[in-house]
Coordinates of N, CA, C and O in Angstrom, one line a residue:
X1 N -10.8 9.8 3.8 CA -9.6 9.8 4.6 C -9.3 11.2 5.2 O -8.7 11.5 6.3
X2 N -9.9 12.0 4.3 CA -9.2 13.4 5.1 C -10.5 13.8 6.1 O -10.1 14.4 7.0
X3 N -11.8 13.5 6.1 CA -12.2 13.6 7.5 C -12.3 13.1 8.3 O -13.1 13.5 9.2
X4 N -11.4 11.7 8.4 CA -10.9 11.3 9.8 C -9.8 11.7 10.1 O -9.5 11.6 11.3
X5 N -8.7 12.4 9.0 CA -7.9 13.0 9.9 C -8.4 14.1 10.5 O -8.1 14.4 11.7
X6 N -9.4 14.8 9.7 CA -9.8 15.8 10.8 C -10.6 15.5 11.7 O -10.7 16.3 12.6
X7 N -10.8 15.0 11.8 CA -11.8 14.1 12.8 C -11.1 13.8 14.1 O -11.4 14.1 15.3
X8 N -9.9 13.0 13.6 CA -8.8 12.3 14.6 C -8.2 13.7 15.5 O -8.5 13.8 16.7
X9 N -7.5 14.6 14.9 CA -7.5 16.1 15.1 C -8.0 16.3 16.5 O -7.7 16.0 17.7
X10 N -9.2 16.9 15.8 CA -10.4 17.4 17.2 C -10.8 16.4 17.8 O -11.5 17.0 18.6
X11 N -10.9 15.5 18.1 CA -11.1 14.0 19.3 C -10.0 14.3 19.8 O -10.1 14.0 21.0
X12 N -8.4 15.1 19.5 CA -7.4 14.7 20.5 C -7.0 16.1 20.7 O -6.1 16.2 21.6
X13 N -7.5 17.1 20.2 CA -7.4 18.8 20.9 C -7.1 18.9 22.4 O -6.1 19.5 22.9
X14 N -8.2 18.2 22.9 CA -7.9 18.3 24.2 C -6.5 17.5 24.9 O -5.9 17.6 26.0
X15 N -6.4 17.1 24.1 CA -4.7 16.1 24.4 C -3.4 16.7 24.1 O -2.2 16.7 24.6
X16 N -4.1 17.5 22.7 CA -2.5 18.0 22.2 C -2.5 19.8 23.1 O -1.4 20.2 23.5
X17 N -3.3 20.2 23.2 CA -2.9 21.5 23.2 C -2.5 21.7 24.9 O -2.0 22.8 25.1
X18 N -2.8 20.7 26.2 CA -2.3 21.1 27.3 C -0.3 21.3 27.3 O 0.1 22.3 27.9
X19 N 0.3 20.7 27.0 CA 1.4 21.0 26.7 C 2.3 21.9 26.5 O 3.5 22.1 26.7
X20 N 0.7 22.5 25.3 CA 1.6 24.3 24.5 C 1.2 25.5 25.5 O 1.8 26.6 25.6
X21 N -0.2 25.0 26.2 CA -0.3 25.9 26.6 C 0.2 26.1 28.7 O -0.2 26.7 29.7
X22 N 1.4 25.0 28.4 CA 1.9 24.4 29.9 C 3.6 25.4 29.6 O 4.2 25.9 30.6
X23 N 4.1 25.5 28.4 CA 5.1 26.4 28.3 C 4.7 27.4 27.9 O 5.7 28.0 28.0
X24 N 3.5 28.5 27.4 CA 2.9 29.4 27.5 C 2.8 30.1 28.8 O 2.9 31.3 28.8
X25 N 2.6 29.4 30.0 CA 2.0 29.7 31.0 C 3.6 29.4 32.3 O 3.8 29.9 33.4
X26 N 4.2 28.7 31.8 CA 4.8 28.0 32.9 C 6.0 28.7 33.4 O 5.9 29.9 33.4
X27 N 7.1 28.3 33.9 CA 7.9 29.0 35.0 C 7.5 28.9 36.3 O 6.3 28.4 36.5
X28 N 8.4 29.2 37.2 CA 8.1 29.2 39.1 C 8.9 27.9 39.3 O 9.8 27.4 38.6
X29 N 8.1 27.5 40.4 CA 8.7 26.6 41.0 C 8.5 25.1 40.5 O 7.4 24.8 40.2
X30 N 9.7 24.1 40.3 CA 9.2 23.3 39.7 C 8.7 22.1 40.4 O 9.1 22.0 41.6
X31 N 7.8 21.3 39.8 CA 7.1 20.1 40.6 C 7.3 19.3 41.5 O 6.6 18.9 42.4
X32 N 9.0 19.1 40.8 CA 10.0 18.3 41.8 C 10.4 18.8 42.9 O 11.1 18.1 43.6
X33 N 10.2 20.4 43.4 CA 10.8 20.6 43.9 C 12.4 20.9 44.2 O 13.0 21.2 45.2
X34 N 13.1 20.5 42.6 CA 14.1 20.5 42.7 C 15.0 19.6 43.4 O 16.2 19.9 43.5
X35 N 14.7 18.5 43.8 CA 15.1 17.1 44.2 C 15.5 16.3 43.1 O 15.2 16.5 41.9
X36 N 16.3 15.2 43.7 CA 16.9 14.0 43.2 C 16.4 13.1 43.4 O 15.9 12.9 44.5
X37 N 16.3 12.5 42.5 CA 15.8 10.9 43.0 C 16.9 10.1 43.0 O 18.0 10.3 42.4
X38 N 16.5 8.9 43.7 CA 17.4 7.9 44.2 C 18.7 7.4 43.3 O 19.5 6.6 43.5
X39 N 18.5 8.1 42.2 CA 20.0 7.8 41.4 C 20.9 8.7 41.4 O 22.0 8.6 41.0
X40 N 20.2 10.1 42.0 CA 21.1 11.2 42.0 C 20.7 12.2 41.1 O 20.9 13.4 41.5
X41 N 20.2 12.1 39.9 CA 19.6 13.1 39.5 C 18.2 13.3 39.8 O 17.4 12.6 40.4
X42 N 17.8 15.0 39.0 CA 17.0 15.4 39.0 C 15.1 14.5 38.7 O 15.0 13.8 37.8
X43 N 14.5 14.6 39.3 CA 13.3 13.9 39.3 C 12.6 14.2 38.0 O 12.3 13.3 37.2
X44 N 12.4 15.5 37.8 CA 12.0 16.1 36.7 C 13.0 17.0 35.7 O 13.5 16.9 34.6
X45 N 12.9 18.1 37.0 CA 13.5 19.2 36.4 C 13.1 20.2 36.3 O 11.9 20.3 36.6
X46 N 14.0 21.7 35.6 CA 13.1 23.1 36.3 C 12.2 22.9 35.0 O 11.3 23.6 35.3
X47 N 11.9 22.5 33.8 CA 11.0 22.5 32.9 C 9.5 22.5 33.1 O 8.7 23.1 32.5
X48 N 9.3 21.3 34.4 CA 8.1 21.0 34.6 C 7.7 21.7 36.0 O 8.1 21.4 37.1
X49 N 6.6 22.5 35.7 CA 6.4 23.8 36.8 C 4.8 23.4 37.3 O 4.0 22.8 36.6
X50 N 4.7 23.8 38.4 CA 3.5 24.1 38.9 C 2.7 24.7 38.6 O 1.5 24.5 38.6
X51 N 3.3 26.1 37.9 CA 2.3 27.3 37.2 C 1.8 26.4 35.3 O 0.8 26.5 34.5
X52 N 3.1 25.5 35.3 CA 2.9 25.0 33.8 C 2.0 24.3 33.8 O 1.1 24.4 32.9
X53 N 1.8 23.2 34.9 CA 1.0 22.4 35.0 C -0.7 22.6 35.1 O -1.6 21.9 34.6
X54 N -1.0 23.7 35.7 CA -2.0 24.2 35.9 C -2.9 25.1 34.7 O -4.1 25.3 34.6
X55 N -1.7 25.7 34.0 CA -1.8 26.3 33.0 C -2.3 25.7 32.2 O -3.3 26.0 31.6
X56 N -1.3 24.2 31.8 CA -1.3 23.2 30.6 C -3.1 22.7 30.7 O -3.8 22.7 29.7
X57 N -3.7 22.2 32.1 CA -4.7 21.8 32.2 C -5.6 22.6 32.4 O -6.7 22.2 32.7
X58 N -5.4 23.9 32.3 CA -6.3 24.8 32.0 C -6.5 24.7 30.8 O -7.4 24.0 30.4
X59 N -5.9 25.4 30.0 CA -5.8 25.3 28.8 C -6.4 24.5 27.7 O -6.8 24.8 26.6
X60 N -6.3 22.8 28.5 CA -7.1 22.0 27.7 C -8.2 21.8 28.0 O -9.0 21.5 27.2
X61 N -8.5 22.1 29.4 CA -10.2 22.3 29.7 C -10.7 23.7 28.6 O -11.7 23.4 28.0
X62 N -10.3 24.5 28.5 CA -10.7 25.8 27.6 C -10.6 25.1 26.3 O -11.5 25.4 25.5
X63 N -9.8 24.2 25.8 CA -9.5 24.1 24.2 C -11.5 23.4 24.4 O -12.5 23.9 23.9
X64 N -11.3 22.1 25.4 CA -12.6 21.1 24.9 C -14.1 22.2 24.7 O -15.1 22.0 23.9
X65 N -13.8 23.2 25.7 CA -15.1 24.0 26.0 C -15.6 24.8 25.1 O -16.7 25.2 25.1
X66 N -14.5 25.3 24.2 CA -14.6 26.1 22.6 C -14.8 25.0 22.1 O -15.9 25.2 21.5
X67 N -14.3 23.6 21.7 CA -14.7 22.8 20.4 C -16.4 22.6 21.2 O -17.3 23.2 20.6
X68 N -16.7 22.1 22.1 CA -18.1 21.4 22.7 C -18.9 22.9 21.9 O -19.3 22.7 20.8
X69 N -19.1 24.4 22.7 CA -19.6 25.2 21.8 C -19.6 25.4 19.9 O -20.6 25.7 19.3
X70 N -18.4 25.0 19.4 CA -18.7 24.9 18.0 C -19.4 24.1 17.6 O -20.1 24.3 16.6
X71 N -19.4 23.0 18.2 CA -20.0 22.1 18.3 C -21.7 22.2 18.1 O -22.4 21.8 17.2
X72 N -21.9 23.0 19.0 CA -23.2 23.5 19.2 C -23.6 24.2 17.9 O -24.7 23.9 17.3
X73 N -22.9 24.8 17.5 CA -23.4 26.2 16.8 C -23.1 25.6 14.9 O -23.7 25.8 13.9
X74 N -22.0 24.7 15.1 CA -22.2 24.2 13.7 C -22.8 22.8 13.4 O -22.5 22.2 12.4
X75 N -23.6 22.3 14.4 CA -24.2 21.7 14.1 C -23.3 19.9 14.1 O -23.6 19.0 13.3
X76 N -22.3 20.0 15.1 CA -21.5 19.1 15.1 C -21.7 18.0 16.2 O -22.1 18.2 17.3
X77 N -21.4 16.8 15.8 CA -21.7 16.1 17.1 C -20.9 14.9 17.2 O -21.1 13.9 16.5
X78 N -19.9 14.9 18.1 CA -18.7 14.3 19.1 C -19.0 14.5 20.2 O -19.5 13.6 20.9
X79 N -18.6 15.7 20.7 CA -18.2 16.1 22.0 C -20.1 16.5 22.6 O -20.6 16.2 23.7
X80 N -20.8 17.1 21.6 CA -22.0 17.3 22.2 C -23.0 16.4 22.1 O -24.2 16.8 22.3
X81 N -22.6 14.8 21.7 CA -23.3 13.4 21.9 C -23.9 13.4 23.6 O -24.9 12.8 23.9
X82 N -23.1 14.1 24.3 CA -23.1 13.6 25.6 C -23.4 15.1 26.5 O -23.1 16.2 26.0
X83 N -23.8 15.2 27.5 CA -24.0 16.7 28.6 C -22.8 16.8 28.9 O -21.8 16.0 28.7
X84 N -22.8 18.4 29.4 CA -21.5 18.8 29.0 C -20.7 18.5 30.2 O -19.5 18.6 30.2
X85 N -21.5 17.9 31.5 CA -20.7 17.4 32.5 C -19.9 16.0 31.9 O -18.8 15.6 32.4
X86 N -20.4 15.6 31.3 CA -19.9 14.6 30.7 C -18.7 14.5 30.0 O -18.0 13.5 29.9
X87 N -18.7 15.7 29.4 CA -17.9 16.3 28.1 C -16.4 16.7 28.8 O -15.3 16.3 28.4
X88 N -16.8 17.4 29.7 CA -16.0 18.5 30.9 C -15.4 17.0 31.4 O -14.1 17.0 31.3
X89 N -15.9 15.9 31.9 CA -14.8 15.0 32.8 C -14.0 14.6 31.9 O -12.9 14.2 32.3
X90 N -14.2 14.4 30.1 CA -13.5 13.4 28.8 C -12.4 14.6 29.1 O -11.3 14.3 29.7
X91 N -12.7 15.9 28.6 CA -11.7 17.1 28.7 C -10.9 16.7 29.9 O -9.8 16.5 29.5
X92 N -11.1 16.6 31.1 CA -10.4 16.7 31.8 C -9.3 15.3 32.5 O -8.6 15.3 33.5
X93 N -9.7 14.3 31.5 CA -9.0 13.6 31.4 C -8.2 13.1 30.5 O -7.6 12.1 30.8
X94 N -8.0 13.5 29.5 CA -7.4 14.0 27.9 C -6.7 15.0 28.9 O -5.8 14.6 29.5
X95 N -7.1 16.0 29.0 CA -5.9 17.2 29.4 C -4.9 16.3 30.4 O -3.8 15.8 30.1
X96 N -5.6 16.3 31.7 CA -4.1 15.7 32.7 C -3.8 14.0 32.2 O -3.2 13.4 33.1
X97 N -3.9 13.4 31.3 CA -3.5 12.3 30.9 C -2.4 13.2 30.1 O -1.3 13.1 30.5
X98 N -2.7 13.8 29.1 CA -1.4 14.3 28.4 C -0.2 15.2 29.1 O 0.9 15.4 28.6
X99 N -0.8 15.9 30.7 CA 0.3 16.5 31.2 C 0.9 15.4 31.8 O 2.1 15.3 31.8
X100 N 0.0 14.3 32.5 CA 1.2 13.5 33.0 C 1.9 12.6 32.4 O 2.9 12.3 33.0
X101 N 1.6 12.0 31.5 CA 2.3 11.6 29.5 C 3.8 11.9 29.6 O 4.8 11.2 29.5
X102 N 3.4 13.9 30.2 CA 4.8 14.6 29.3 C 5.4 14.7 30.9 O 6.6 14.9 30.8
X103 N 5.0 14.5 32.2 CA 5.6 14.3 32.8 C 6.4 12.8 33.2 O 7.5 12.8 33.6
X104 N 5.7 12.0 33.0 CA 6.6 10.7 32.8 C 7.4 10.1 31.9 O 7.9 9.0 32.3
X105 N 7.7 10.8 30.4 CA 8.4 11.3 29.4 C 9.5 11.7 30.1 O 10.5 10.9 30.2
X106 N 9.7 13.1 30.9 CA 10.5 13.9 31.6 C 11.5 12.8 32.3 O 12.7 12.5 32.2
X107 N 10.5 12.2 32.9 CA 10.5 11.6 34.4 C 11.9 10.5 33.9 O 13.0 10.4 34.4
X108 N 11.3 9.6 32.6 CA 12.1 8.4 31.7 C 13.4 9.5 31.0 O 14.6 9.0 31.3
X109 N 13.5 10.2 30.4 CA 14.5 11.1 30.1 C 15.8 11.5 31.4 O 17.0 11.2 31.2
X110 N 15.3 12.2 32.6 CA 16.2 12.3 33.3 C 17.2 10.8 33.8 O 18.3 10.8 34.4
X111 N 16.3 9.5 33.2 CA 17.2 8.3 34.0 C 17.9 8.4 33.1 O 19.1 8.7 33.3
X112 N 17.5 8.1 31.6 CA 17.9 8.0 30.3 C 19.6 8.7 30.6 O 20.6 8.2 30.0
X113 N 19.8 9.8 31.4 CA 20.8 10.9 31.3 C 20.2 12.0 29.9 O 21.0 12.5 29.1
X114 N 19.2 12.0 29.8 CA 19.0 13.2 28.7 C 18.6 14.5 29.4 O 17.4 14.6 29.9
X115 N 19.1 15.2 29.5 CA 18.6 16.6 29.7 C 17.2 17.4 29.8 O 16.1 16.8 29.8
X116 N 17.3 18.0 29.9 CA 15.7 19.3 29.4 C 16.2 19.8 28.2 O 17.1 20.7 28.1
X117 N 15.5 19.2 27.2 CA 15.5 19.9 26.1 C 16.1 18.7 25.3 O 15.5 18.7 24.2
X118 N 16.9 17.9 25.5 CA 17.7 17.0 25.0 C 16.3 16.0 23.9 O 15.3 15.6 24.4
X119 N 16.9 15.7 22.6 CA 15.9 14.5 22.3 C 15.7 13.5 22.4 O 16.7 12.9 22.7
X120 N 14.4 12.7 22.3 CA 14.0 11.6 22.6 C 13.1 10.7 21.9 O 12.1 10.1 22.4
X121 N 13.5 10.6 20.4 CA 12.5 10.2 19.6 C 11.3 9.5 20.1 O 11.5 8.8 21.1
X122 N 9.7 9.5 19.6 CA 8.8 8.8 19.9 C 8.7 9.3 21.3 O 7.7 10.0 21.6
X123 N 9.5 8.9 22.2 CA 9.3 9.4 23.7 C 8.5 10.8 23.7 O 7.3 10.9 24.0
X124 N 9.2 11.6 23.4 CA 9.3 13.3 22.9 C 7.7 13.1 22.2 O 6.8 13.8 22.6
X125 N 7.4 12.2 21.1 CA 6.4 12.3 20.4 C 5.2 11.7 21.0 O 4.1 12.2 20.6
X126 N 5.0 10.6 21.8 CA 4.1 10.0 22.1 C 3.4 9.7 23.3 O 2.3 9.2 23.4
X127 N 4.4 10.2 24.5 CA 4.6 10.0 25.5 C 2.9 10.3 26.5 O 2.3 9.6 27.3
X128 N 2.7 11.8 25.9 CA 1.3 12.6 26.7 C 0.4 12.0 25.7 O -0.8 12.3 25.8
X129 N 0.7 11.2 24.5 CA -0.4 11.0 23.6 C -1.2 9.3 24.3 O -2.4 9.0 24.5
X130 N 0.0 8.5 24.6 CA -0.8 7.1 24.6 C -1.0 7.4 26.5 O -1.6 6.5 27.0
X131 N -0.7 8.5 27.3 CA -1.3 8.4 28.6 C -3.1 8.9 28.8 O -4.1 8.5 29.3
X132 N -2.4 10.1 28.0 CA -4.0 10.7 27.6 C -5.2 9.8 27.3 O -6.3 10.0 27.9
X133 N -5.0 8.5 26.2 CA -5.8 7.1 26.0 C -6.2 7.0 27.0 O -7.3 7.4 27.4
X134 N -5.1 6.2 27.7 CA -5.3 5.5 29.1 C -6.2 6.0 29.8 O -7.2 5.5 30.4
X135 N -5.7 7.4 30.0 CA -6.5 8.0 31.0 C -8.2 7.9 31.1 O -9.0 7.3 31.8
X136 N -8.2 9.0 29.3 CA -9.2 9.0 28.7 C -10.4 7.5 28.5 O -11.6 7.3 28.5
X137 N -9.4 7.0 28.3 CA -10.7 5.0 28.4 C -11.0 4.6 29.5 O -11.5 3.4 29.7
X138 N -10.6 5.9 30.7 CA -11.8 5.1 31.9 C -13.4 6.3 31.7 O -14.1 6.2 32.7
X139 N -13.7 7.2 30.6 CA -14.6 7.8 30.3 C -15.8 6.7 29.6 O -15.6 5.9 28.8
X140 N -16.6 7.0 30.2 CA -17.7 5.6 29.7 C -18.1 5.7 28.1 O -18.6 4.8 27.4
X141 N -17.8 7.0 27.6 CA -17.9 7.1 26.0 C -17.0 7.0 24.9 O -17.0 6.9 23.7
X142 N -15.9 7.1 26.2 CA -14.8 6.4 25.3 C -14.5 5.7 24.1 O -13.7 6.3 23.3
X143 N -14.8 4.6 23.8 CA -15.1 3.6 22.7 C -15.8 4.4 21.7 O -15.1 4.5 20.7
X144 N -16.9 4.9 21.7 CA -17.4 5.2 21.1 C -17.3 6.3 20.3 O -17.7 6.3 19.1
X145 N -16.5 7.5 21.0 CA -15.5 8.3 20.0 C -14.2 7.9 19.5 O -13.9 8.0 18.3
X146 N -13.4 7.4 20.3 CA -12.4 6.7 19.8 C -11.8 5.6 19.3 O -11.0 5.0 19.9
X147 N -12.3 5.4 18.2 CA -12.7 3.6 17.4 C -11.1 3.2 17.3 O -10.4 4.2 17.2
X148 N -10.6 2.4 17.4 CA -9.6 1.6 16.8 C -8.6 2.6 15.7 O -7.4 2.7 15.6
X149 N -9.6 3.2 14.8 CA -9.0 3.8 13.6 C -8.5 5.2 14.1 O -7.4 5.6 13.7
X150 N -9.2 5.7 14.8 CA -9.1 6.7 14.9 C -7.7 7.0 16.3 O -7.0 8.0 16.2
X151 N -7.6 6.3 17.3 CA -6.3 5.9 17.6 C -4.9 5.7 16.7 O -4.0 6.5 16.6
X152 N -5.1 4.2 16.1 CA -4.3 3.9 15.3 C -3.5 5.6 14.1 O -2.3 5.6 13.8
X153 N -4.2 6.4 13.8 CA -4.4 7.5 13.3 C -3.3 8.5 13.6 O -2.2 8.8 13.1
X154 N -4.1 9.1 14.9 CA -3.2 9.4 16.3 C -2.1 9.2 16.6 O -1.5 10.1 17.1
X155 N -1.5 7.8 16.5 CA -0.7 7.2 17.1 C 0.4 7.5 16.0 O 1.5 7.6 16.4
X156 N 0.2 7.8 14.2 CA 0.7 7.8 13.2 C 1.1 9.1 13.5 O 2.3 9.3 13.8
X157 N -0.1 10.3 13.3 CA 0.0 11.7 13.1 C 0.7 12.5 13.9 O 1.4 13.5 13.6
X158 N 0.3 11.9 15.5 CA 0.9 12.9 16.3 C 2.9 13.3 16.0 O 3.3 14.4 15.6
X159 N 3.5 12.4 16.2 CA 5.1 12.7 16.0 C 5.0 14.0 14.9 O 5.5 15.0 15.5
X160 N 4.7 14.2 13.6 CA 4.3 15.1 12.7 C 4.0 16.0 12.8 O 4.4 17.0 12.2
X161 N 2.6 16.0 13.9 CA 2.0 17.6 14.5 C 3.1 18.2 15.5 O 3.3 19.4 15.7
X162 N 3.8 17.2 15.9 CA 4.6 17.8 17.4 C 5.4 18.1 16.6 O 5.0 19.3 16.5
X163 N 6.3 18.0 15.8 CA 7.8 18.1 15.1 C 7.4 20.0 14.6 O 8.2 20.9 14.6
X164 N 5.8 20.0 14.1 CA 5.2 21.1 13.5 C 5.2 22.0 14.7 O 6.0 22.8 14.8
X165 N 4.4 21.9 15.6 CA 3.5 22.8 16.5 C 4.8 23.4 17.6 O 4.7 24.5 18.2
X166 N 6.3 22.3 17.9 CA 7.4 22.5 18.0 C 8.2 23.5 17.3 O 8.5 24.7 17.7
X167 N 8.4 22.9 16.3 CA 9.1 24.2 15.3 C 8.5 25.6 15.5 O 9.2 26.6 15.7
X168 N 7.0 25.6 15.4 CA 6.5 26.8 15.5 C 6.5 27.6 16.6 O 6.3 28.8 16.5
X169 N 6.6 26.9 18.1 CA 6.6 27.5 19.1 C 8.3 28.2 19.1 O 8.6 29.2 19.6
X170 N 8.8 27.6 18.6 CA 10.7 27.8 18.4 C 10.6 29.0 17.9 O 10.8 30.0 18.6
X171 N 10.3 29.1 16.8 CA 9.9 30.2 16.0 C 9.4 31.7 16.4 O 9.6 32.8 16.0
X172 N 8.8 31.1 17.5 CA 7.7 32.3 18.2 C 8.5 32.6 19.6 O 8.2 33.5 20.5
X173 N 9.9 31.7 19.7 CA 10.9 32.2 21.2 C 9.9 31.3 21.9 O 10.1 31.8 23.0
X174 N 9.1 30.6 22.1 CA 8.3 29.8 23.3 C 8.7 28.9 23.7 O 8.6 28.7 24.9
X175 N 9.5 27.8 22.6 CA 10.7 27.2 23.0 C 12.3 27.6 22.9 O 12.6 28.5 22.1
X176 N 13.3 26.8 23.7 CA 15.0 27.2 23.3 C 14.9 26.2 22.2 O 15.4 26.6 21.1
X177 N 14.4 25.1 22.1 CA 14.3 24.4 20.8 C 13.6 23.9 20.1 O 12.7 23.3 20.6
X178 N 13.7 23.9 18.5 CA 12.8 23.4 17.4 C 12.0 21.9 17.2 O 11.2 21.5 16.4
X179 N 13.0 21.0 18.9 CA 12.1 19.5 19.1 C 11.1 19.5 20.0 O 10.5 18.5 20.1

């Protein structure tokens, strides 16, 4: 059991970490432009940035490109089952599946009337995780790293890692809040 959670883990690296490294990086102008949508509020909001965005999907292309090399070197095989152009498009759809996750999260929050920053149980937790999937299962190896279990897993663990990896950005001033 405990090496499919680690297991589960590193299959979703590239999922979890564009996010952390989208408020790491982010500020400027935001995506929305600062517009309303048709109900009057904010589309997004200043949270979600162009510099974040870019950052966040940087970020998770660099997370996959360090696990693919460990990969190499210890003798592991997931991500280096397949060439790395291969590897590089899974990465790159795991990363912008989970930014746009957390942007349609945002997107369902501002109708909601919740704020930036405001909570959103499960929303908050799952939102960049089950887009990421989606995204991710138009990758032709899909299935094959991602069995049923190891979803189902995912789908348990993540709320837990975020509540964690949250608090600790709080901690570090990276977020105004510990959700």
């Amino acid at each position: 059991m405990l090496w499919t959670l680690i297991k589960t883990i590193w299959l979703f690296l590239p999922a979890y970490t564009p996010n952390n490294f989208a408020v790491i990086f982010g500020g400027g102008k935001p995506i929305d432009l600062g517009k309303n949508f048709v109900d009057g509020k904010r589309i997004l909001g200043d949270g979600k940035t162009f510099r974040g965005f870019f950052g966040g999907l940087f970020g998770g292309l660099i997370t996959g490109l360090a696990q693919y090399k460990i990969e190499q070197i210890a003798g592991l095989e997931f991500f280096t089952t397949m060439p790395l152009s291969s590897a590089l498009t899974l990465f790159l759809l795991l990363s912008l599946g989970s930014l746009t996750g957390d942007l349609l999260g945002s997107f369902i929050k501002r109708r909601l009337g919740i704020e930036r920053g405001g909570k959103a149980p499960l929303l908050d937790q799952l939102d960049f995780l089950v887009v990421a999937i989606v995204f991710a299962s138009l990758h032709e190896r899909f299935s094959s790293l991602y069995t049923a279990e190891v979803i189902v897993i995912a789908l348990i663990l993540t709320p837990l890692l975020h509540k964690l990896i949250n608090v600790i950005a709080y901690l570090l001033r990276l977020k105004d809040v510990p959700w």
